[in-house]
Amino acid sequence: MRSHIGYATVEVRLPDDVFDDDVAGVLAHPDPGNCRGAAVVPADKGIYLIAGLGMMNQDPPRGIDGFMAHLDAAPSPIVGEIARKAEFLTDIATRVRGSRPRVGENLTQRPDGYLLTGDAVMAFNQLYGQGMSVAACEAVALCRSLSEDSSTAGLAHRGQTAMKDVIDVVIAMAVSTDGAYEGAERIGVQRPSADDMEAGALLSRVATDDPEVALAFKRYARYLDRVALQSPSIADKLAAWKVGNREVLHDNPLVIPGNIG
């Protein structure tokens, strides 16, 4: 799945008054209508990362002027405004990658004890910030497989197969989101249908307003768990929003939204 991702980050220190107490960071993600995005997120010991995000070859430059212009072109200018108040602590580092699963469970021959995990088995769009979550879910799947059968014979194959459900969820996310971009290269996967894209868009809209939907959506995105999203109460909320032709209220790109609920 080649959506031609560009990604650049820089470590910064921010003034104490940049965010309200209940705000951790800001994400202005690219979308098919604007392939440039930006984010500022906490890292460690008071340090933040400012990131330029790009899809479809809209790569953020390493030079400071080009990097700032990229931030300014995001769906919200807030990250660019914050960057101008920041103390840059490192050079701007660029990374570019697509999404690619390796179907290790289909290997007909493998060295004893050889197991793929993390990015080695599923490298995907790092703009979504799921890498460590996926690796952790793979570890849980391996643990469950070991609890069912701890024998070493065939262990690598069993462990690899146990991770398949996790990988299938992640690649479905990548295809449904990145596949919506015109010009995205899909090798062995299909473009998401119009109905699937609309269903995802509806879920995103409702999640801006309803905390139950928002938490279920985040659990799906971070824990790869769809159970909460499939509950009758959420289905009712999605249907009511659609029938009522409701619109997103917190959509001012110049304002960081407050807490919902």
PDB file of N, CA, C and O in Angstrom, residues 12-62:
ATOM      1  N   VAL A  12      11.695  19.827  20.423  1.00  0.00           N
ATOM      2  CA  VAL A  12      11.599  21.232  20.815  1.00  0.00           C
ATOM      3  C   VAL A  12      11.265  21.335  22.294  1.00  0.00           C
ATOM      4  O   VAL A  12      10.805  20.381  22.910  1.00  0.00           O
ATOM      5  N   ARG A  13      11.486  22.517  22.807  1.00  0.00           N
ATOM      6  CA  ARG A  13      10.992  22.869  24.138  1.00  0.00           C
ATOM      7  C   ARG A  13       9.988  24.006  23.961  1.00  0.00           C
ATOM      8  O   ARG A  13      10.250  24.961  23.225  1.00  0.00           O
ATOM      9  N   LEU A  14       8.838  23.891  24.633  1.00  0.00           N
ATOM     10  CA  LEU A  14       7.769  24.863  24.468  1.00  0.00           C
ATOM     11  C   LEU A  14       7.636  25.744  25.705  1.00  0.00           C
ATOM     12  O   LEU A  14       7.928  25.302  26.824  1.00  0.00           O
ATOM     13  N   PRO A  15       7.180  26.972  25.533  1.00  0.00           N
ATOM     14  CA  PRO A  15       6.851  27.805  26.692  1.00  0.00           C
ATOM     15  C   PRO A  15       5.763  27.135  27.537  1.00  0.00           C
ATOM     16  O   PRO A  15       4.936  26.365  27.025  1.00  0.00           O
ATOM     17  N   ASP A  16       5.751  27.425  28.816  1.00  0.00           N
ATOM     18  CA  ASP A  16       4.810  26.763  29.730  1.00  0.00           C
ATOM     19  C   ASP A  16       3.355  27.059  29.414  1.00  0.00           C
ATOM     20  O   ASP A  16       2.476  26.271  29.747  1.00  0.00           O
ATOM     21  N   ASP A  17       3.065  28.186  28.797  1.00  0.00           N
ATOM     22  CA  ASP A  17       1.672  28.595  28.625  1.00  0.00           C
ATOM     23  C   ASP A  17       1.108  28.266  27.237  1.00  0.00           C
ATOM     24  O   ASP A  17       0.056  28.780  26.855  1.00  0.00           O
ATOM     25  N   VAL A  18       1.792  27.397  26.482  1.00  0.00           N
ATOM     26  CA  VAL A  18       1.323  27.097  25.126  1.00  0.00           C
ATOM     27  C   VAL A  18      -0.016  26.368  25.148  1.00  0.00           C
ATOM     28  O   VAL A  18      -0.919  26.665  24.358  1.00  0.00           O
ATOM     29  N   PHE A  19      -0.169  25.398  26.062  1.00  0.00           N
ATOM     30  CA  PHE A  19      -1.394  24.601  26.125  1.00  0.00           C
ATOM     31  C   PHE A  19      -2.144  24.855  27.429  1.00  0.00           C
ATOM     32  O   PHE A  19      -1.523  25.127  28.466  1.00  0.00           O
ATOM     33  N   ASP A  20      -3.463  24.735  27.376  1.00  0.00           N
ATOM     34  CA  ASP A  20      -4.247  24.661  28.597  1.00  0.00           C
ATOM     35  C   ASP A  20      -3.908  23.371  29.333  1.00  0.00           C
ATOM     36  O   ASP A  20      -3.366  22.419  28.748  1.00  0.00           O
ATOM     37  N   ASP A  21      -4.276  23.291  30.603  1.00  0.00           N
ATOM     38  CA  ASP A  21      -3.884  22.146  31.425  1.00  0.00           C
ATOM     39  C   ASP A  21      -4.412  20.816  30.893  1.00  0.00           C
ATOM     40  O   ASP A  21      -3.789  19.774  31.086  1.00  0.00           O
ATOM     41  N   ASP A  22      -5.577  20.826  30.242  1.00  0.00           N
ATOM     42  CA  ASP A  22      -6.170  19.568  29.804  1.00  0.00           C
ATOM     43  C   ASP A  22      -5.840  19.226  28.348  1.00  0.00           C
ATOM     44  O   ASP A  22      -6.432  18.323  27.766  1.00  0.00           O
ATOM     45  N   VAL A  23      -4.867  19.927  27.748  1.00  0.00           N
ATOM     46  CA  VAL A  23      -4.466  19.663  26.361  1.00  0.00           C
ATOM     47  C   VAL A  23      -3.053  19.102  26.351  1.00  0.00           C
ATOM     48  O   VAL A  23      -2.128  19.707  26.902  1.00  0.00           O
ATOM     49  N   ALA A  24      -2.891  17.934  25.726  1.00  0.00           N
ATOM     50  CA  ALA A  24      -1.575  17.288  25.667  1.00  0.00           C
ATOM     51  C   ALA A  24      -0.823  17.627  24.397  1.00  0.00           C
ATOM     52  O   ALA A  24       0.407  17.672  24.379  1.00  0.00           O
ATOM     53  N   GLY A  25      -1.548  17.848  23.294  1.00  0.00           N
ATOM     54  CA  GLY A  25      -0.908  18.112  22.015  1.00  0.00           C
ATOM     55  C   GLY A  25      -1.950  18.412  20.958  1.00  0.00           C
ATOM     56  O   GLY A  25      -3.145  18.501  21.252  1.00  0.00           O
ATOM     57  N   VAL A  26      -1.499  18.574  19.723  1.00  0.00           N
ATOM     58  CA  VAL A  26      -2.393  18.926  18.614  1.00  0.00           C
ATOM     59  C   VAL A  26      -2.014  18.090  17.396  1.00  0.00           C
ATOM     60  O   VAL A  26      -0.826  17.941  17.077  1.00  0.00           O
ATOM     61  N   LEU A  27      -3.021  17.554  16.728  1.00  0.00           N
ATOM     62  CA  LEU A  27      -2.819  16.827  15.479  1.00  0.00           C
ATOM     63  C   LEU A  27      -3.722  17.415  14.410  1.00  0.00           C
ATOM     64  O   LEU A  27      -4.943  17.472  14.587  1.00  0.00           O
ATOM     65  N   ALA A  28      -3.128  17.882  13.335  1.00  0.00           N
ATOM     66  CA  ALA A  28      -3.873  18.341  12.152  1.00  0.00           C
ATOM     67  C   ALA A  28      -3.487  17.403  11.020  1.00  0.00           C
ATOM     68  O   ALA A  28      -2.513  17.632  10.297  1.00  0.00           O
ATOM     69  N   HIS A  29      -4.232  16.328  10.880  1.00  0.00           N
ATOM     70  CA  HIS A  29      -3.834  15.226  10.005  1.00  0.00           C
ATOM     71  C   HIS A  29      -4.103  15.555   8.547  1.00  0.00           C
ATOM     72  O   HIS A  29      -5.068  16.238   8.231  1.00  0.00           O
ATOM     73  N   PRO A  30      -3.259  15.062   7.631  1.00  0.00           N
ATOM     74  CA  PRO A  30      -3.586  15.188   6.207  1.00  0.00           C
ATOM     75  C   PRO A  30      -4.897  14.474   5.885  1.00  0.00           C
ATOM     76  O   PRO A  30      -5.333  13.587   6.625  1.00  0.00           O
ATOM     77  N   ASP A  31      -5.512  14.862   4.789  1.00  0.00           N
ATOM     78  CA  ASP A  31      -6.703  14.182   4.294  1.00  0.00           C
ATOM     79  C   ASP A  31      -6.684  14.273   2.772  1.00  0.00           C
ATOM     80  O   ASP A  31      -5.857  14.990   2.209  1.00  0.00           O
ATOM     81  N   PRO A  32      -7.558  13.543   2.089  1.00  0.00           N
ATOM     82  CA  PRO A  32      -7.505  13.570   0.623  1.00  0.00           C
ATOM     83  C   PRO A  32      -7.662  14.957   0.009  1.00  0.00           C
ATOM     84  O   PRO A  32      -7.256  15.173  -1.133  1.00  0.00           O
ATOM     85  N   GLY A  33      -8.226  15.901   0.756  1.00  0.00           N
ATOM     86  CA  GLY A  33      -8.352  17.257   0.248  1.00  0.00           C
ATOM     87  C   GLY A  33      -7.161  18.143   0.548  1.00  0.00           C
ATOM     88  O   GLY A  33      -7.018  19.226  -0.021  1.00  0.00           O
ATOM     89  N   ASN A  34      -6.290  17.702   1.453  1.00  0.00           N
ATOM     90  CA  ASN A  34      -5.093  18.455   1.821  1.00  0.00           C
ATOM     91  C   ASN A  34      -4.051  17.452   2.278  1.00  0.00           C
ATOM     92  O   ASN A  34      -4.147  16.914   3.384  1.00  0.00           O
ATOM     93  N   CYS A  35      -3.063  17.204   1.462  1.00  0.00           N
ATOM     94  CA  CYS A  35      -2.097  16.136   1.726  1.00  0.00           C
ATOM     95  C   CYS A  35      -0.968  16.546   2.660  1.00  0.00           C
ATOM     96  O   CYS A  35      -0.011  15.788   2.858  1.00  0.00           O
ATOM     97  N   ARG A  36      -1.060  17.746   3.243  1.00  0.00           N
ATOM     98  CA  ARG A  36      -0.059  18.172   4.214  1.00  0.00           C
ATOM     99  C   ARG A  36      -0.692  18.264   5.592  1.00  0.00           C
ATOM    100  O   ARG A  36      -1.828  18.686   5.742  1.00  0.00           O
ATOM    101  N   GLY A  37       0.069  17.849   6.599  1.00  0.00           N
ATOM    102  CA  GLY A  37      -0.431  17.897   7.958  1.00  0.00           C
ATOM    103  C   GLY A  37       0.670  18.254   8.932  1.00  0.00           C
ATOM    104  O   GLY A  37       1.842  18.425   8.550  1.00  0.00           O
ATOM    105  N   ALA A  38       0.301  18.349  10.216  1.00  0.00           N
ATOM    106  CA  ALA A  38       1.264  18.742  11.243  1.00  0.00           C
ATOM    107  C   ALA A  38       0.794  18.230  12.596  1.00  0.00           C
ATOM    108  O   ALA A  38      -0.395  17.969  12.795  1.00  0.00           O
ATOM    109  N   ALA A  39       1.748  18.081  13.510  1.00  0.00           N
ATOM    110  CA  ALA A  39       1.415  17.631  14.858  1.00  0.00           C
ATOM    111  C   ALA A  39       2.448  18.151  15.836  1.00  0.00           C
ATOM    112  O   ALA A  39       3.604  18.384  15.487  1.00  0.00           O
ATOM    113  N   VAL A  40       2.007  18.316  17.089  1.00  0.00           N
ATOM    114  CA  VAL A  40       2.924  18.573  18.194  1.00  0.00           C
ATOM    115  C   VAL A  40       2.469  17.691  19.345  1.00  0.00           C
ATOM    116  O   VAL A  40       1.309  17.722  19.743  1.00  0.00           O
ATOM    117  N   VAL A  41       3.393  16.834  19.836  1.00  0.00           N
ATOM    118  CA  VAL A  41       3.038  15.848  20.854  1.00  0.00           C
ATOM    119  C   VAL A  41       4.124  15.797  21.920  1.00  0.00           C
ATOM    120  O   VAL A  41       5.299  16.048  21.645  1.00  0.00           O
ATOM    121  N   PRO A  42       3.748  15.475  23.168  1.00  0.00           N
ATOM    122  CA  PRO A  42       4.755  15.377  24.236  1.00  0.00           C
ATOM    123  C   PRO A  42       5.632  14.164  24.040  1.00  0.00           C
ATOM    124  O   PRO A  42       5.185  13.116  23.571  1.00  0.00           O
ATOM    125  N   ALA A  43       6.912  14.295  24.392  1.00  0.00           N
ATOM    126  CA  ALA A  43       7.854  13.174  24.294  1.00  0.00           C
ATOM    127  C   ALA A  43       8.280  12.758  25.696  1.00  0.00           C
ATOM    128  O   ALA A  43       7.684  11.865  26.290  1.00  0.00           O
ATOM    129  N   ASP A  44       9.281  13.423  26.281  1.00  0.00           N
ATOM    130  CA  ASP A  44       9.788  13.012  27.583  1.00  0.00           C
ATOM    131  C   ASP A  44      10.534  14.181  28.218  1.00  0.00           C
ATOM    132  O   ASP A  44      11.137  15.002  27.520  1.00  0.00           O
ATOM    133  N   LYS A  45      10.447  14.280  29.542  1.00  0.00           N
ATOM    134  CA  LYS A  45      11.221  15.258  30.305  1.00  0.00           C
ATOM    135  C   LYS A  45      10.994  16.688  29.801  1.00  0.00           C
ATOM    136  O   LYS A  45      11.934  17.478  29.675  1.00  0.00           O
ATOM    137  N   GLY A  46       9.731  16.991  29.503  1.00  0.00           N
ATOM    138  CA  GLY A  46       9.395  18.338  29.079  1.00  0.00           C
ATOM    139  C   GLY A  46       9.669  18.629  27.619  1.00  0.00           C
ATOM    140  O   GLY A  46       9.468  19.762  27.168  1.00  0.00           O
ATOM    141  N   ILE A  47      10.136  17.647  26.879  1.00  0.00           N
ATOM    142  CA  ILE A  47      10.438  17.816  25.458  1.00  0.00           C
ATOM    143  C   ILE A  47       9.211  17.435  24.631  1.00  0.00           C
ATOM    144  O   ILE A  47       8.469  16.514  24.969  1.00  0.00           O
ATOM    145  N   TYR A  48       8.998  18.155  23.548  1.00  0.00           N
ATOM    146  CA  TYR A  48       7.923  17.848  22.609  1.00  0.00           C
ATOM    147  C   TYR A  48       8.521  17.529  21.245  1.00  0.00           C
ATOM    148  O   TYR A  48       9.649  17.924  20.932  1.00  0.00           O
ATOM    149  N   LEU A  49       7.756  16.810  20.446  1.00  0.00           N
ATOM    150  CA  LEU A  49       8.084  16.599  19.039  1.00  0.00           C
ATOM    151  C   LEU A  49       7.129  17.403  18.187  1.00  0.00           C
ATOM    152  O   LEU A  49       5.904  17.333  18.379  1.00  0.00           O
ATOM    153  N   ILE A  50       7.663  18.171  17.279  1.00  0.00           N
ATOM    154  CA  ILE A  50       6.853  18.812  16.240  1.00  0.00           C
ATOM    155  C   ILE A  50       7.099  18.043  14.950  1.00  0.00           C
ATOM    156  O   ILE A  50       8.244  17.777  14.582  1.00  0.00           O
ATOM    157  N   ALA A  51       6.004  17.660  14.293  1.00  0.00           N
ATOM    158  CA  ALA A  51       6.113  16.826  13.099  1.00  0.00           C
ATOM    159  C   ALA A  51       5.413  17.472  11.922  1.00  0.00           C
ATOM    160  O   ALA A  51       4.324  18.033  12.065  1.00  0.00           O
ATOM    161  N   GLY A  52       6.057  17.400  10.771  1.00  0.00           N
ATOM    162  CA  GLY A  52       5.403  17.691   9.510  1.00  0.00           C
ATOM    163  C   GLY A  52       4.977  16.367   8.895  1.00  0.00           C
ATOM    164  O   GLY A  52       5.757  15.412   8.868  1.00  0.00           O
ATOM    165  N   LEU A  53       3.742  16.273   8.445  1.00  0.00           N
ATOM    166  CA  LEU A  53       3.180  15.030   7.922  1.00  0.00           C
ATOM    167  C   LEU A  53       2.775  15.235   6.473  1.00  0.00           C
ATOM    168  O   LEU A  53       2.191  16.264   6.136  1.00  0.00           O
ATOM    169  N   GLY A  54       3.086  14.265   5.629  1.00  0.00           N
ATOM    170  CA  GLY A  54       2.746  14.413   4.218  1.00  0.00           C
ATOM    171  C   GLY A  54       2.261  13.114   3.615  1.00  0.00           C
ATOM    172  O   GLY A  54       2.733  12.039   3.967  1.00  0.00           O
ATOM    173  N   MET A  55       1.294  13.227   2.725  1.00  0.00           N
ATOM    174  CA  MET A  55       0.811  12.086   1.949  1.00  0.00           C
ATOM    175  C   MET A  55       0.969  12.408   0.466  1.00  0.00           C
ATOM    176  O   MET A  55       1.025  13.567   0.071  1.00  0.00           O
ATOM    177  N   MET A  56       1.046  11.345  -0.339  1.00  0.00           N
ATOM    178  CA  MET A  56       1.091  11.490  -1.795  1.00  0.00           C
ATOM    179  C   MET A  56       2.211  12.425  -2.248  1.00  0.00           C
ATOM    180  O   MET A  56       2.011  13.371  -3.005  1.00  0.00           O
ATOM    181  N   ASN A  57       3.416  12.167  -1.710  1.00  0.00           N
ATOM    182  CA  ASN A  57       4.639  12.875  -2.106  1.00  0.00           C
ATOM    183  C   ASN A  57       4.698  14.331  -1.671  1.00  0.00           C
ATOM    184  O   ASN A  57       5.537  15.087  -2.173  1.00  0.00           O
ATOM    185  N   GLN A  58       3.844  14.723  -0.750  1.00  0.00           N
ATOM    186  CA  GLN A  58       3.956  16.065  -0.174  1.00  0.00           C
ATOM    187  C   GLN A  58       4.865  15.999   1.052  1.00  0.00           C
ATOM    188  O   GLN A  58       4.440  16.175   2.195  1.00  0.00           O
ATOM    189  N   ASP A  59       6.148  15.739   0.806  1.00  0.00           N
ATOM    190  CA  ASP A  59       7.093  15.509   1.896  1.00  0.00           C
ATOM    191  C   ASP A  59       7.486  16.822   2.572  1.00  0.00           C
ATOM    192  O   ASP A  59       7.810  17.804   1.889  1.00  0.00           O
ATOM    193  N   PRO A  60       7.512  16.850   3.903  1.00  0.00           N
ATOM    194  CA  PRO A  60       7.999  18.047   4.591  1.00  0.00           C
ATOM    195  C   PRO A  60       9.508  18.208   4.392  1.00  0.00           C
ATOM    196  O   PRO A  60      10.249  17.236   4.525  1.00  0.00           O
ATOM    197  N   PRO A  61       9.984  19.403   4.074  1.00  0.00           N
ATOM    198  CA  PRO A  61      11.420  19.612   3.851  1.00  0.00           C
ATOM    199  C   PRO A  61      12.199  19.616   5.159  1.00  0.00           C
ATOM    200  O   PRO A  61      11.649  19.819   6.249  1.00  0.00           O
ATOM    201  N   ARG A  62      13.512  19.415   5.039  1.00  0.00           N
ATOM    202  CA  ARG A  62      14.387  19.472   6.214  1.00  0.00           C
ATOM    203  C   ARG A  62      14.821  20.900   6.528  1.00  0.00           C
ATOM    204  O   ARG A  62      15.187  21.205   7.664  1.00  0.00           O
TER     205      ARG A  62
END
